[in-house]
Amino acid sequence: LARTMFDLMWAGRAKPQTLLKWSAFDPRQLQPIRDLQAAKKGVIIIIPHFGNWEFSGLAFGAAGVKLTTIAEPGVNPHIDAMITRARASTGHRIVPPRNAMLTMVRAAMRSQPVALFVDVNARRGRGGIWADFFGVPVYQSVAAAELAIRSNGSIICCVPKTLPDGRVKVDFPAFFDAADTTAPDHAGRVRELS
């Protein structure tokens, strides 16, 4: 966590070319995202708090993909402002949790990529489902599924990995298109995509 925050503070002041140099990130990997945007479809990126997620987000922006994402405000407003500035330094839109889904829906409907963390606990009573996670029942958010369905878009899994030399590599191991769901009703489609 300390390395991630240190990198965020450094990277938040770096030029886009420098960010791309320090990432093992091929901007051509982003072509599926650009294709979805050209087709006027939603782009929902899901990412875990794994590897150097902060740096990978900045690399997206440096490569020209501007994200809308949710960030819980910190306790200290001065530190929070500094972190938010760093996160937004490559063109991302950082929104607080209050009424965030309305902002996310609007962005997805305009084919502006949105990013959600999948390992954040869903709050009961606020739209979630129980899912089996390697034999353990977990309450999981359905936000990514709802956004994909409403924007006729796709969910793209993104996994950042820190390499031994300190660079950050981003893999996209899976894509889920909302149009590929087979359930006859909305609730079934949400469950398929979640």
Short mmCIF file of N, CA and C in Angstrom, two decimals:
data_model
loop_
_atom_site.label_atom_id
_atom_site.label_comp_id
_atom_site.label_asym_id
_atom_site.label_seq_id
_atom_site.Cartn_x
_atom_site.Cartn_y
_atom_site.Cartn_z
N LEU A 1 0.83 -1.19 0.00
CA LEU A 1 0.00 0.00 0.00
C LEU A 1 0.87 1.26 0.00
N ALA A 2 1.93 1.25 0.78
CA ALA A 2 2.83 2.40 0.84
C ALA A 2 3.45 2.66 -0.54
N ARG A 3 3.88 1.60 -1.22
CA ARG A 3 4.48 1.76 -2.55
C ARG A 3 3.44 2.33 -3.52
N THR A 4 2.23 1.84 -3.44
CA THR A 4 1.18 2.32 -4.32
C THR A 4 0.93 3.82 -4.11
N MET A 5 0.85 4.25 -2.86
CA MET A 5 0.62 5.67 -2.56
C MET A 5 1.82 6.53 -2.96
N PHE A 6 3.03 6.02 -2.73
CA PHE A 6 4.23 6.75 -3.14
C PHE A 6 4.23 6.93 -4.66
N ASP A 7 3.96 5.84 -5.37
CA ASP A 7 3.93 5.91 -6.83
C ASP A 7 2.85 6.87 -7.32
N LEU A 8 1.71 6.89 -6.66
CA LEU A 8 0.63 7.80 -7.05
C LEU A 8 1.09 9.25 -6.93
N MET A 9 1.74 9.58 -5.82
CA MET A 9 2.20 10.96 -5.62
C MET A 9 3.25 11.35 -6.65
N TRP A 10 4.16 10.42 -6.97
CA TRP A 10 5.17 10.69 -7.99
C TRP A 10 4.52 10.76 -9.37
N ALA A 11 3.72 9.76 -9.69
CA ALA A 11 3.14 9.65 -11.04
C ALA A 11 2.14 10.76 -11.31
N GLY A 12 1.49 11.27 -10.27
CA GLY A 12 0.53 12.34 -10.46
C GLY A 12 1.15 13.62 -10.99
N ARG A 13 2.48 13.72 -10.95
CA ARG A 13 3.20 14.90 -11.47
C ARG A 13 3.99 14.57 -12.73
N ALA A 14 3.97 13.32 -13.15
CA ALA A 14 4.77 12.89 -14.30
C ALA A 14 4.06 13.20 -15.62
N LYS A 15 4.85 13.32 -16.67
CA LYS A 15 4.31 13.52 -18.01
C LYS A 15 3.77 12.18 -18.53
N PRO A 16 2.79 12.22 -19.43
CA PRO A 16 2.23 10.97 -19.97
C PRO A 16 3.28 10.04 -20.56
N GLN A 17 4.28 10.60 -21.26
CA GLN A 17 5.33 9.75 -21.86
C GLN A 17 6.11 9.01 -20.78
N THR A 18 6.33 9.67 -19.65
CA THR A 18 7.05 9.05 -18.54
C THR A 18 6.23 7.93 -17.94
N LEU A 19 4.93 8.17 -17.78
CA LEU A 19 4.05 7.13 -17.23
C LEU A 19 4.05 5.90 -18.13
N LEU A 20 3.96 6.11 -19.42
CA LEU A 20 3.95 4.98 -20.35
C LEU A 20 5.29 4.25 -20.35
N LYS A 21 6.37 4.99 -20.16
CA LYS A 21 7.70 4.38 -20.10
C LYS A 21 7.81 3.46 -18.87
N TRP A 22 7.24 3.89 -17.74
CA TRP A 22 7.34 3.12 -16.51
C TRP A 22 6.25 2.05 -16.38
N SER A 23 5.48 1.91 -17.41
CA SER A 23 4.51 0.82 -17.39
C SER A 23 4.88 -0.17 -18.49
N ALA A 24 4.63 -1.42 -18.22
CA ALA A 24 4.82 -2.44 -19.25
C ALA A 24 3.46 -2.57 -19.92
N PHE A 25 3.05 -1.50 -20.51
CA PHE A 25 1.69 -1.32 -20.96
C PHE A 25 1.72 -0.95 -22.43
N ASP A 26 1.12 -1.76 -23.24
CA ASP A 26 1.07 -1.49 -24.66
C ASP A 26 -0.26 -0.79 -24.94
N PRO A 27 -0.23 0.49 -25.32
CA PRO A 27 -1.48 1.20 -25.57
C PRO A 27 -2.38 0.52 -26.59
N ARG A 28 -1.83 -0.36 -27.42
CA ARG A 28 -2.68 -1.10 -28.37
C ARG A 28 -3.63 -2.06 -27.66
N GLN A 29 -3.29 -2.39 -26.39
CA GLN A 29 -4.20 -3.24 -25.61
C GLN A 29 -5.55 -2.56 -25.40
N LEU A 30 -5.58 -1.25 -25.56
CA LEU A 30 -6.79 -0.48 -25.32
C LEU A 30 -7.70 -0.42 -26.54
N GLN A 31 -7.33 -1.06 -27.64
CA GLN A 31 -8.15 -0.99 -28.85
C GLN A 31 -9.57 -1.51 -28.62
N PRO A 32 -9.79 -2.59 -27.86
CA PRO A 32 -11.18 -3.01 -27.61
C PRO A 32 -12.01 -1.92 -26.92
N ILE A 33 -11.38 -1.15 -26.05
CA ILE A 33 -12.09 -0.05 -25.39
C ILE A 33 -12.44 1.01 -26.42
N ARG A 34 -11.51 1.34 -27.27
CA ARG A 34 -11.78 2.35 -28.31
C ARG A 34 -12.84 1.87 -29.28
N ASP A 35 -12.84 0.56 -29.59
CA ASP A 35 -13.86 0.00 -30.48
C ASP A 35 -15.25 0.12 -29.86
N LEU A 36 -15.36 -0.16 -28.56
CA LEU A 36 -16.65 -0.02 -27.89
C LEU A 36 -17.11 1.43 -27.91
N GLN A 37 -16.19 2.35 -27.67
CA GLN A 37 -16.54 3.77 -27.70
C GLN A 37 -17.00 4.18 -29.10
N ALA A 38 -16.32 3.72 -30.13
CA ALA A 38 -16.69 4.07 -31.50
C ALA A 38 -18.08 3.52 -31.85
N ALA A 39 -18.43 2.38 -31.26
CA ALA A 39 -19.75 1.78 -31.49
C ALA A 39 -20.81 2.36 -30.56
N LYS A 40 -20.43 3.38 -29.77
CA LYS A 40 -21.35 4.06 -28.83
C LYS A 40 -21.91 3.09 -27.78
N LYS A 41 -21.03 2.20 -27.29
CA LYS A 41 -21.41 1.25 -26.25
C LYS A 41 -20.70 1.59 -24.96
N GLY A 42 -21.25 1.13 -23.86
CA GLY A 42 -20.65 1.38 -22.57
C GLY A 42 -19.38 0.58 -22.36
N VAL A 43 -18.45 1.18 -21.62
CA VAL A 43 -17.18 0.53 -21.29
C VAL A 43 -17.08 0.52 -19.77
N ILE A 44 -17.23 -0.67 -19.18
CA ILE A 44 -17.18 -0.80 -17.72
C ILE A 44 -15.95 -1.63 -17.39
N ILE A 45 -14.99 -1.00 -16.75
CA ILE A 45 -13.74 -1.68 -16.40
C ILE A 45 -13.82 -2.06 -14.92
N ILE A 46 -13.60 -3.33 -14.64
CA ILE A 46 -13.56 -3.76 -13.25
C ILE A 46 -12.13 -4.13 -12.90
N ILE A 47 -11.73 -3.75 -11.70
CA ILE A 47 -10.34 -3.90 -11.29
C ILE A 47 -10.28 -4.24 -9.81
N PRO A 48 -9.37 -5.10 -9.40
CA PRO A 48 -9.20 -5.34 -7.96
C PRO A 48 -8.15 -4.39 -7.37
N HIS A 49 -8.18 -4.22 -6.07
CA HIS A 49 -7.10 -3.51 -5.39
C HIS A 49 -5.92 -4.50 -5.32
N PHE A 50 -5.21 -4.63 -6.41
CA PHE A 50 -4.16 -5.61 -6.56
C PHE A 50 -3.05 -4.97 -7.37
N GLY A 51 -1.81 -5.37 -7.12
CA GLY A 51 -0.70 -4.77 -7.84
C GLY A 51 -0.71 -3.27 -7.58
N ASN A 52 -0.30 -2.50 -8.53
CA ASN A 52 -0.29 -1.06 -8.36
C ASN A 52 -1.47 -0.47 -9.14
N TRP A 53 -2.66 -0.59 -8.56
CA TRP A 53 -3.89 -0.16 -9.22
C TRP A 53 -3.88 1.35 -9.49
N GLU A 54 -3.28 2.13 -8.63
CA GLU A 54 -3.25 3.58 -8.83
C GLU A 54 -2.42 3.93 -10.07
N PHE A 55 -1.24 3.35 -10.19
CA PHE A 55 -0.39 3.63 -11.34
C PHE A 55 -1.03 3.15 -12.63
N SER A 56 -1.68 1.98 -12.59
CA SER A 56 -2.31 1.47 -13.81
C SER A 56 -3.41 2.41 -14.28
N GLY A 57 -4.14 3.00 -13.34
CA GLY A 57 -5.17 3.98 -13.72
C GLY A 57 -4.57 5.18 -14.42
N LEU A 58 -3.44 5.66 -13.89
CA LEU A 58 -2.78 6.80 -14.52
C LEU A 58 -2.24 6.43 -15.90
N ALA A 59 -1.80 5.19 -16.07
CA ALA A 59 -1.32 4.75 -17.38
C ALA A 59 -2.46 4.74 -18.40
N PHE A 60 -3.66 4.35 -17.97
CA PHE A 60 -4.82 4.43 -18.85
C PHE A 60 -4.97 5.85 -19.37
N GLY A 61 -4.96 6.81 -18.44
CA GLY A 61 -5.12 8.21 -18.83
C GLY A 61 -4.01 8.69 -19.75
N ALA A 62 -2.77 8.28 -19.46
CA ALA A 62 -1.63 8.67 -20.29
C ALA A 62 -1.78 8.13 -21.71
N ALA A 63 -2.44 6.98 -21.83
CA ALA A 63 -2.65 6.37 -23.15
C ALA A 63 -3.91 6.91 -23.83
N GLY A 64 -4.59 7.86 -23.18
CA GLY A 64 -5.74 8.50 -23.81
C GLY A 64 -7.10 7.99 -23.38
N VAL A 65 -7.17 7.04 -22.46
CA VAL A 65 -8.46 6.54 -21.97
C VAL A 65 -8.74 7.20 -20.64
N LYS A 66 -9.69 8.13 -20.66
CA LYS A 66 -10.06 8.89 -19.46
C LYS A 66 -11.20 8.16 -18.76
N LEU A 67 -11.02 7.86 -17.49
CA LEU A 67 -11.98 7.07 -16.71
C LEU A 67 -12.81 7.94 -15.78
N THR A 68 -14.02 7.49 -15.50
CA THR A 68 -14.82 8.04 -14.42
C THR A 68 -14.85 6.96 -13.35
N THR A 69 -14.48 7.30 -12.14
CA THR A 69 -14.42 6.30 -11.07
C THR A 69 -14.84 6.92 -9.74
N ILE A 70 -15.16 6.06 -8.81
CA ILE A 70 -15.64 6.47 -7.49
C ILE A 70 -14.49 6.35 -6.50
N ALA A 71 -14.36 7.34 -5.63
CA ALA A 71 -13.35 7.27 -4.57
C ALA A 71 -13.97 7.76 -3.26
N GLU A 72 -13.83 6.95 -2.25
CA GLU A 72 -14.30 7.30 -0.91
C GLU A 72 -13.41 8.41 -0.37
N PRO A 73 -14.01 9.50 0.12
CA PRO A 73 -13.17 10.57 0.67
C PRO A 73 -12.40 10.09 1.91
N GLY A 74 -11.20 10.62 2.07
CA GLY A 74 -10.40 10.27 3.24
C GLY A 74 -10.81 11.10 4.45
N VAL A 75 -10.16 10.84 5.56
CA VAL A 75 -10.45 11.54 6.82
C VAL A 75 -9.88 12.95 6.81
N ASN A 76 -8.68 13.11 6.26
CA ASN A 76 -8.02 14.41 6.23
C ASN A 76 -8.31 15.08 4.88
N PRO A 77 -9.05 16.20 4.86
CA PRO A 77 -9.41 16.82 3.59
C PRO A 77 -8.21 17.32 2.78
N HIS A 78 -7.13 17.68 3.43
CA HIS A 78 -5.94 18.16 2.71
C HIS A 78 -5.24 17.01 1.98
N ILE A 79 -5.10 15.89 2.65
CA ILE A 79 -4.49 14.71 2.02
C ILE A 79 -5.43 14.17 0.94
N ASP A 80 -6.73 14.17 1.22
CA ASP A 80 -7.72 13.71 0.24
C ASP A 80 -7.64 14.55 -1.04
N ALA A 81 -7.53 15.86 -0.90
CA ALA A 81 -7.43 16.74 -2.08
C ALA A 81 -6.17 16.43 -2.88
N MET A 82 -5.06 16.17 -2.19
CA MET A 82 -3.80 15.85 -2.86
C MET A 82 -3.93 14.52 -3.63
N ILE A 83 -4.54 13.52 -3.02
CA ILE A 83 -4.72 12.22 -3.67
C ILE A 83 -5.65 12.36 -4.87
N THR A 84 -6.74 13.09 -4.70
CA THR A 84 -7.70 13.28 -5.80
C THR A 84 -7.04 14.00 -6.97
N ARG A 85 -6.24 15.03 -6.70
CA ARG A 85 -5.51 15.74 -7.78
C ARG A 85 -4.59 14.78 -8.52
N ALA A 86 -3.87 13.94 -7.78
CA ALA A 86 -2.96 12.98 -8.42
C ALA A 86 -3.75 12.00 -9.29
N ARG A 87 -4.86 11.48 -8.76
CA ARG A 87 -5.66 10.52 -9.53
C ARG A 87 -6.25 11.14 -10.79
N ALA A 88 -6.58 12.41 -10.74
CA ALA A 88 -7.20 13.10 -11.87
C ALA A 88 -6.16 13.71 -12.82
N SER A 89 -4.90 13.58 -12.52
CA SER A 89 -3.85 14.28 -13.29
C SER A 89 -3.75 13.86 -14.75
N THR A 90 -4.24 12.69 -15.10
CA THR A 90 -4.20 12.27 -16.51
C THR A 90 -5.58 12.34 -17.15
N GLY A 91 -6.49 13.11 -16.52
CA GLY A 91 -7.79 13.36 -17.14
C GLY A 91 -8.96 12.57 -16.60
N HIS A 92 -8.74 11.80 -15.54
CA HIS A 92 -9.85 11.02 -14.98
C HIS A 92 -10.80 11.91 -14.20
N ARG A 93 -12.03 11.45 -14.11
CA ARG A 93 -13.05 12.12 -13.31
C ARG A 93 -13.26 11.28 -12.05
N ILE A 94 -12.98 11.86 -10.90
CA ILE A 94 -13.11 11.16 -9.62
C ILE A 94 -14.36 11.69 -8.94
N VAL A 95 -15.29 10.80 -8.62
CA VAL A 95 -16.55 11.23 -8.01
C VAL A 95 -16.69 10.61 -6.61
N PRO A 96 -17.26 11.36 -5.68
CA PRO A 96 -17.50 10.81 -4.34
C PRO A 96 -18.67 9.82 -4.39
N PRO A 97 -18.78 8.93 -3.40
CA PRO A 97 -19.80 7.89 -3.42
C PRO A 97 -21.25 8.39 -3.44
N ARG A 98 -21.51 9.51 -2.80
CA ARG A 98 -22.89 10.00 -2.73
C ARG A 98 -23.41 10.32 -4.13
N ASN A 99 -24.46 9.64 -4.53
CA ASN A 99 -25.08 9.78 -5.85
C ASN A 99 -24.15 9.44 -7.00
N ALA A 100 -23.13 8.65 -6.73
CA ALA A 100 -22.14 8.33 -7.76
C ALA A 100 -22.72 7.50 -8.90
N MET A 101 -23.67 6.62 -8.60
CA MET A 101 -24.18 5.76 -9.66
C MET A 101 -24.87 6.55 -10.76
N LEU A 102 -25.51 7.65 -10.42
CA LEU A 102 -26.13 8.49 -11.44
C LEU A 102 -25.05 9.02 -12.39
N THR A 103 -23.94 9.48 -11.83
CA THR A 103 -22.81 9.96 -12.63
C THR A 103 -22.25 8.83 -13.48
N MET A 104 -22.12 7.65 -12.89
CA MET A 104 -21.56 6.51 -13.62
C MET A 104 -22.48 6.08 -14.76
N VAL A 105 -23.79 6.06 -14.53
CA VAL A 105 -24.74 5.69 -15.58
C VAL A 105 -24.65 6.68 -16.73
N ARG A 106 -24.63 7.96 -16.41
CA ARG A 106 -24.54 8.99 -17.46
C ARG A 106 -23.26 8.83 -18.27
N ALA A 107 -22.14 8.58 -17.60
CA ALA A 107 -20.87 8.40 -18.31
C ALA A 107 -20.93 7.17 -19.21
N ALA A 108 -21.41 6.05 -18.68
CA ALA A 108 -21.49 4.81 -19.46
C ALA A 108 -22.41 4.97 -20.67
N MET A 109 -23.51 5.69 -20.49
CA MET A 109 -24.45 5.91 -21.59
C MET A 109 -23.81 6.77 -22.70
N ARG A 110 -22.82 7.57 -22.35
CA ARG A 110 -22.11 8.40 -23.34
C ARG A 110 -20.84 7.70 -23.83
N SER A 111 -20.69 6.42 -23.52
CA SER A 111 -19.52 5.62 -23.92
C SER A 111 -18.22 6.14 -23.32
N GLN A 112 -18.32 6.81 -22.19
CA GLN A 112 -17.13 7.23 -21.45
C GLN A 112 -16.77 6.10 -20.49
N PRO A 113 -15.56 5.57 -20.55
CA PRO A 113 -15.21 4.44 -19.70
C PRO A 113 -15.37 4.74 -18.21
N VAL A 114 -15.94 3.79 -17.50
CA VAL A 114 -16.06 3.89 -16.05
C VAL A 114 -15.28 2.74 -15.43
N ALA A 115 -14.73 2.97 -14.26
CA ALA A 115 -13.94 1.94 -13.57
C ALA A 115 -14.52 1.71 -12.19
N LEU A 116 -14.67 0.44 -11.84
CA LEU A 116 -15.19 0.05 -10.53
C LEU A 116 -14.26 -0.98 -9.91
N PHE A 117 -14.07 -0.86 -8.61
CA PHE A 117 -13.29 -1.87 -7.89
C PHE A 117 -14.22 -3.00 -7.48
N VAL A 118 -13.84 -4.22 -7.82
CA VAL A 118 -14.70 -5.37 -7.58
C VAL A 118 -14.53 -5.97 -6.19
N ASP A 119 -13.52 -5.55 -5.46
CA ASP A 119 -13.29 -6.15 -4.15
C ASP A 119 -13.73 -5.25 -3.01
N VAL A 120 -14.61 -4.31 -3.32
CA VAL A 120 -15.18 -3.45 -2.29
C VAL A 120 -16.49 -4.09 -1.85
N ASN A 121 -16.67 -4.23 -0.55
CA ASN A 121 -17.89 -4.86 -0.05
C ASN A 121 -19.13 -4.08 -0.46
N ALA A 122 -20.10 -4.79 -0.99
CA ALA A 122 -21.38 -4.17 -1.31
C ALA A 122 -22.16 -3.97 -0.01
N ARG A 123 -22.87 -2.89 0.05
CA ARG A 123 -23.70 -2.63 1.23
C ARG A 123 -25.05 -3.28 1.04
N ARG A 124 -25.46 -4.06 2.00
CA ARG A 124 -26.77 -4.71 1.91
C ARG A 124 -27.86 -3.65 1.85
N GLY A 125 -28.85 -3.93 1.04
CA GLY A 125 -29.94 -2.99 0.87
C GLY A 125 -29.67 -1.93 -0.19
N ARG A 126 -28.49 -1.99 -0.81
CA ARG A 126 -28.14 -1.00 -1.84
C ARG A 126 -27.83 -1.66 -3.18
N GLY A 127 -28.45 -2.75 -3.47
CA GLY A 127 -28.26 -3.38 -4.76
C GLY A 127 -27.09 -4.32 -4.82
N GLY A 128 -27.31 -5.53 -4.47
CA GLY A 128 -26.28 -6.54 -4.54
C GLY A 128 -26.91 -7.91 -4.58
N ILE A 129 -26.09 -8.92 -4.75
CA ILE A 129 -26.56 -10.30 -4.74
C ILE A 129 -25.57 -11.15 -3.95
N TRP A 130 -26.07 -12.27 -3.46
CA TRP A 130 -25.18 -13.24 -2.82
C TRP A 130 -24.59 -14.10 -3.92
N ALA A 131 -23.29 -14.25 -3.92
CA ALA A 131 -22.60 -15.05 -4.92
C ALA A 131 -21.64 -16.01 -4.22
N ASP A 132 -21.35 -17.10 -4.91
CA ASP A 132 -20.41 -18.08 -4.39
C ASP A 132 -19.00 -17.67 -4.82
N PHE A 133 -18.13 -17.43 -3.86
CA PHE A 133 -16.75 -17.05 -4.12
C PHE A 133 -15.85 -18.14 -3.58
N PHE A 134 -15.50 -19.09 -4.42
CA PHE A 134 -14.68 -20.25 -4.03
C PHE A 134 -15.26 -20.94 -2.80
N GLY A 135 -16.59 -21.14 -2.82
CA GLY A 135 -17.25 -21.86 -1.74
C GLY A 135 -17.68 -20.99 -0.56
N VAL A 136 -17.39 -19.71 -0.62
CA VAL A 136 -17.76 -18.80 0.46
C VAL A 136 -18.82 -17.84 -0.07
N PRO A 137 -19.97 -17.74 0.60
CA PRO A 137 -20.97 -16.78 0.13
C PRO A 137 -20.53 -15.34 0.43
N VAL A 138 -20.56 -14.49 -0.60
CA VAL A 138 -20.20 -13.08 -0.44
C VAL A 138 -21.31 -12.22 -1.04
N TYR A 139 -21.51 -11.08 -0.43
CA TYR A 139 -22.48 -10.13 -0.96
C TYR A 139 -21.74 -9.22 -1.91
N GLN A 140 -22.15 -9.26 -3.15
CA GLN A 140 -21.40 -8.61 -4.21
C GLN A 140 -22.25 -7.53 -4.89
N SER A 141 -21.62 -6.44 -5.24
CA SER A 141 -22.29 -5.36 -5.96
C SER A 141 -22.70 -5.82 -7.35
N VAL A 142 -23.80 -5.28 -7.83
CA VAL A 142 -24.24 -5.55 -9.19
C VAL A 142 -24.05 -4.32 -10.07
N ALA A 143 -23.31 -3.34 -9.58
CA ALA A 143 -23.15 -2.08 -10.30
C ALA A 143 -22.58 -2.28 -11.70
N ALA A 144 -21.54 -3.08 -11.85
CA ALA A 144 -20.93 -3.28 -13.17
C ALA A 144 -21.93 -3.90 -14.13
N ALA A 145 -22.67 -4.89 -13.67
CA ALA A 145 -23.68 -5.54 -14.52
C ALA A 145 -24.77 -4.56 -14.92
N GLU A 146 -25.27 -3.79 -13.97
CA GLU A 146 -26.31 -2.81 -14.27
C GLU A 146 -25.82 -1.78 -15.28
N LEU A 147 -24.60 -1.30 -15.10
CA LEU A 147 -24.05 -0.32 -16.04
C LEU A 147 -23.89 -0.91 -17.44
N ALA A 148 -23.42 -2.14 -17.52
CA ALA A 148 -23.24 -2.78 -18.83
C ALA A 148 -24.57 -2.97 -19.54
N ILE A 149 -25.58 -3.41 -18.81
CA ILE A 149 -26.89 -3.63 -19.42
C ILE A 149 -27.51 -2.30 -19.86
N ARG A 150 -27.47 -1.31 -18.99
CA ARG A 150 -28.08 -0.01 -19.32
C ARG A 150 -27.39 0.70 -20.48
N SER A 151 -26.10 0.46 -20.64
CA SER A 151 -25.35 1.15 -21.70
C SER A 151 -25.10 0.26 -22.92
N ASN A 152 -25.72 -0.95 -22.92
CA ASN A 152 -25.50 -1.92 -24.00
C ASN A 152 -24.01 -2.13 -24.23
N GLY A 153 -23.28 -2.24 -23.12
CA GLY A 153 -21.83 -2.28 -23.20
C GLY A 153 -21.21 -3.58 -22.77
N SER A 154 -19.95 -3.48 -22.41
CA SER A 154 -19.17 -4.64 -22.00
C SER A 154 -18.46 -4.37 -20.69
N ILE A 155 -18.26 -5.44 -19.95
CA ILE A 155 -17.45 -5.40 -18.74
C ILE A 155 -16.08 -5.94 -19.11
N ILE A 156 -15.06 -5.18 -18.79
CA ILE A 156 -13.69 -5.56 -19.11
C ILE A 156 -12.93 -5.74 -17.80
N CYS A 157 -12.39 -6.94 -17.59
CA CYS A 157 -11.60 -7.20 -16.39
C CYS A 157 -10.18 -6.69 -16.62
N CYS A 158 -9.67 -5.99 -15.64
CA CYS A 158 -8.33 -5.41 -15.71
C CYS A 158 -7.56 -5.83 -14.47
N VAL A 159 -6.37 -6.39 -14.65
CA VAL A 159 -5.56 -6.83 -13.52
C VAL A 159 -4.16 -6.24 -13.63
N PRO A 160 -3.84 -5.29 -12.74
CA PRO A 160 -2.48 -4.73 -12.75
C PRO A 160 -1.52 -5.61 -11.97
N LYS A 161 -0.31 -5.72 -12.48
CA LYS A 161 0.71 -6.52 -11.80
C LYS A 161 2.00 -5.71 -11.75
N THR A 162 2.63 -5.67 -10.59
CA THR A 162 3.91 -5.00 -10.46
C THR A 162 5.01 -6.00 -10.82
N LEU A 163 5.84 -5.63 -11.77
CA LEU A 163 6.92 -6.50 -12.23
C LEU A 163 8.14 -6.34 -11.33
N PRO A 164 9.08 -7.30 -11.35
CA PRO A 164 10.27 -7.21 -10.50
C PRO A 164 11.08 -5.93 -10.70
N ASP A 165 11.05 -5.36 -11.92
CA ASP A 165 11.81 -4.14 -12.16
C ASP A 165 11.05 -2.87 -11.75
N GLY A 166 9.85 -3.05 -11.16
CA GLY A 166 9.08 -1.91 -10.67
C GLY A 166 8.06 -1.38 -11.65
N ARG A 167 8.15 -1.78 -12.91
CA ARG A 167 7.15 -1.33 -13.88
C ARG A 167 5.82 -2.03 -13.60
N VAL A 168 4.75 -1.46 -14.13
CA VAL A 168 3.42 -2.03 -13.92
C VAL A 168 2.89 -2.55 -15.24
N LYS A 169 2.45 -3.79 -15.21
CA LYS A 169 1.87 -4.44 -16.38
C LYS A 169 0.37 -4.54 -16.14
N VAL A 170 -0.41 -4.35 -17.18
CA VAL A 170 -1.87 -4.46 -17.06
C VAL A 170 -2.34 -5.55 -18.01
N ASP A 171 -3.06 -6.53 -17.45
CA ASP A 171 -3.64 -7.60 -18.26
C ASP A 171 -5.15 -7.41 -18.32
N PHE A 172 -5.74 -7.86 -19.41
CA PHE A 172 -7.19 -7.84 -19.60
C PHE A 172 -7.65 -9.27 -19.84
N PRO A 173 -7.80 -10.06 -18.77
CA PRO A 173 -8.06 -11.49 -18.95
C PRO A 173 -9.47 -11.86 -19.43
N ALA A 174 -10.44 -10.95 -19.32
CA ALA A 174 -11.80 -11.34 -19.70
C ALA A 174 -12.64 -10.12 -20.10
N PHE A 175 -13.51 -10.35 -21.08
CA PHE A 175 -14.48 -9.36 -21.54
C PHE A 175 -15.86 -10.03 -21.47
N PHE A 176 -16.83 -9.30 -20.99
CA PHE A 176 -18.20 -9.81 -20.92
C PHE A 176 -19.12 -8.80 -21.57
N ASP A 177 -19.74 -9.18 -22.68
CA ASP A 177 -20.64 -8.28 -23.40
C ASP A 177 -22.06 -8.48 -22.88
N ALA A 178 -22.71 -7.39 -22.52
CA ALA A 178 -24.09 -7.47 -22.00
C ALA A 178 -25.02 -8.11 -23.03
N ALA A 179 -24.73 -7.95 -24.31
CA ALA A 179 -25.57 -8.53 -25.36
C ALA A 179 -25.49 -10.05 -25.39
N ASP A 180 -24.46 -10.64 -24.78
CA ASP A 180 -24.29 -12.09 -24.80
C ASP A 180 -25.06 -12.81 -23.71
N THR A 181 -25.75 -12.08 -22.84
CA THR A 181 -26.49 -12.75 -21.77
C THR A 181 -27.69 -13.48 -22.36
N THR A 182 -28.06 -14.59 -21.73
CA THR A 182 -29.14 -15.41 -22.27
C THR A 182 -30.39 -15.44 -21.39
N ALA A 183 -30.33 -14.87 -20.21
CA ALA A 183 -31.48 -14.90 -19.30
C ALA A 183 -32.64 -14.11 -19.91
N PRO A 184 -33.86 -14.57 -19.66
CA PRO A 184 -35.02 -13.90 -20.25
C PRO A 184 -35.44 -12.61 -19.55
N ASP A 185 -34.95 -12.38 -18.34
CA ASP A 185 -35.38 -11.20 -17.61
C ASP A 185 -34.17 -10.39 -17.11
N HIS A 186 -34.43 -9.17 -16.69
CA HIS A 186 -33.38 -8.27 -16.25
C HIS A 186 -32.57 -8.84 -15.08
N ALA A 187 -33.27 -9.35 -14.07
CA ALA A 187 -32.60 -9.89 -12.88
C ALA A 187 -31.66 -11.04 -13.27
N GLY A 188 -32.08 -11.88 -14.20
CA GLY A 188 -31.25 -12.98 -14.67
C GLY A 188 -30.03 -12.50 -15.41
N ARG A 189 -30.19 -11.45 -16.20
CA ARG A 189 -29.07 -10.87 -16.94
C ARG A 189 -28.04 -10.28 -15.95
N VAL A 190 -28.55 -9.62 -14.92
CA VAL A 190 -27.66 -9.04 -13.89
C VAL A 190 -26.87 -10.15 -13.22
N ARG A 191 -27.53 -11.25 -12.86
CA ARG A 191 -26.85 -12.36 -12.19
C ARG A 191 -25.81 -12.97 -13.13
N GLU A 192 -26.10 -13.12 -14.40
CA GLU A 192 -25.13 -13.68 -15.36
C GLU A 192 -23.87 -12.83 -15.43
N LEU A 193 -24.04 -11.52 -15.45
CA LEU A 193 -22.89 -10.62 -15.58
C LEU A 193 -22.17 -10.38 -14.27
N SER A 194 -22.80 -10.70 -13.15
CA SER A 194 -22.17 -10.47 -11.86
C SER A 194 -21.38 -11.68 -11.51
#
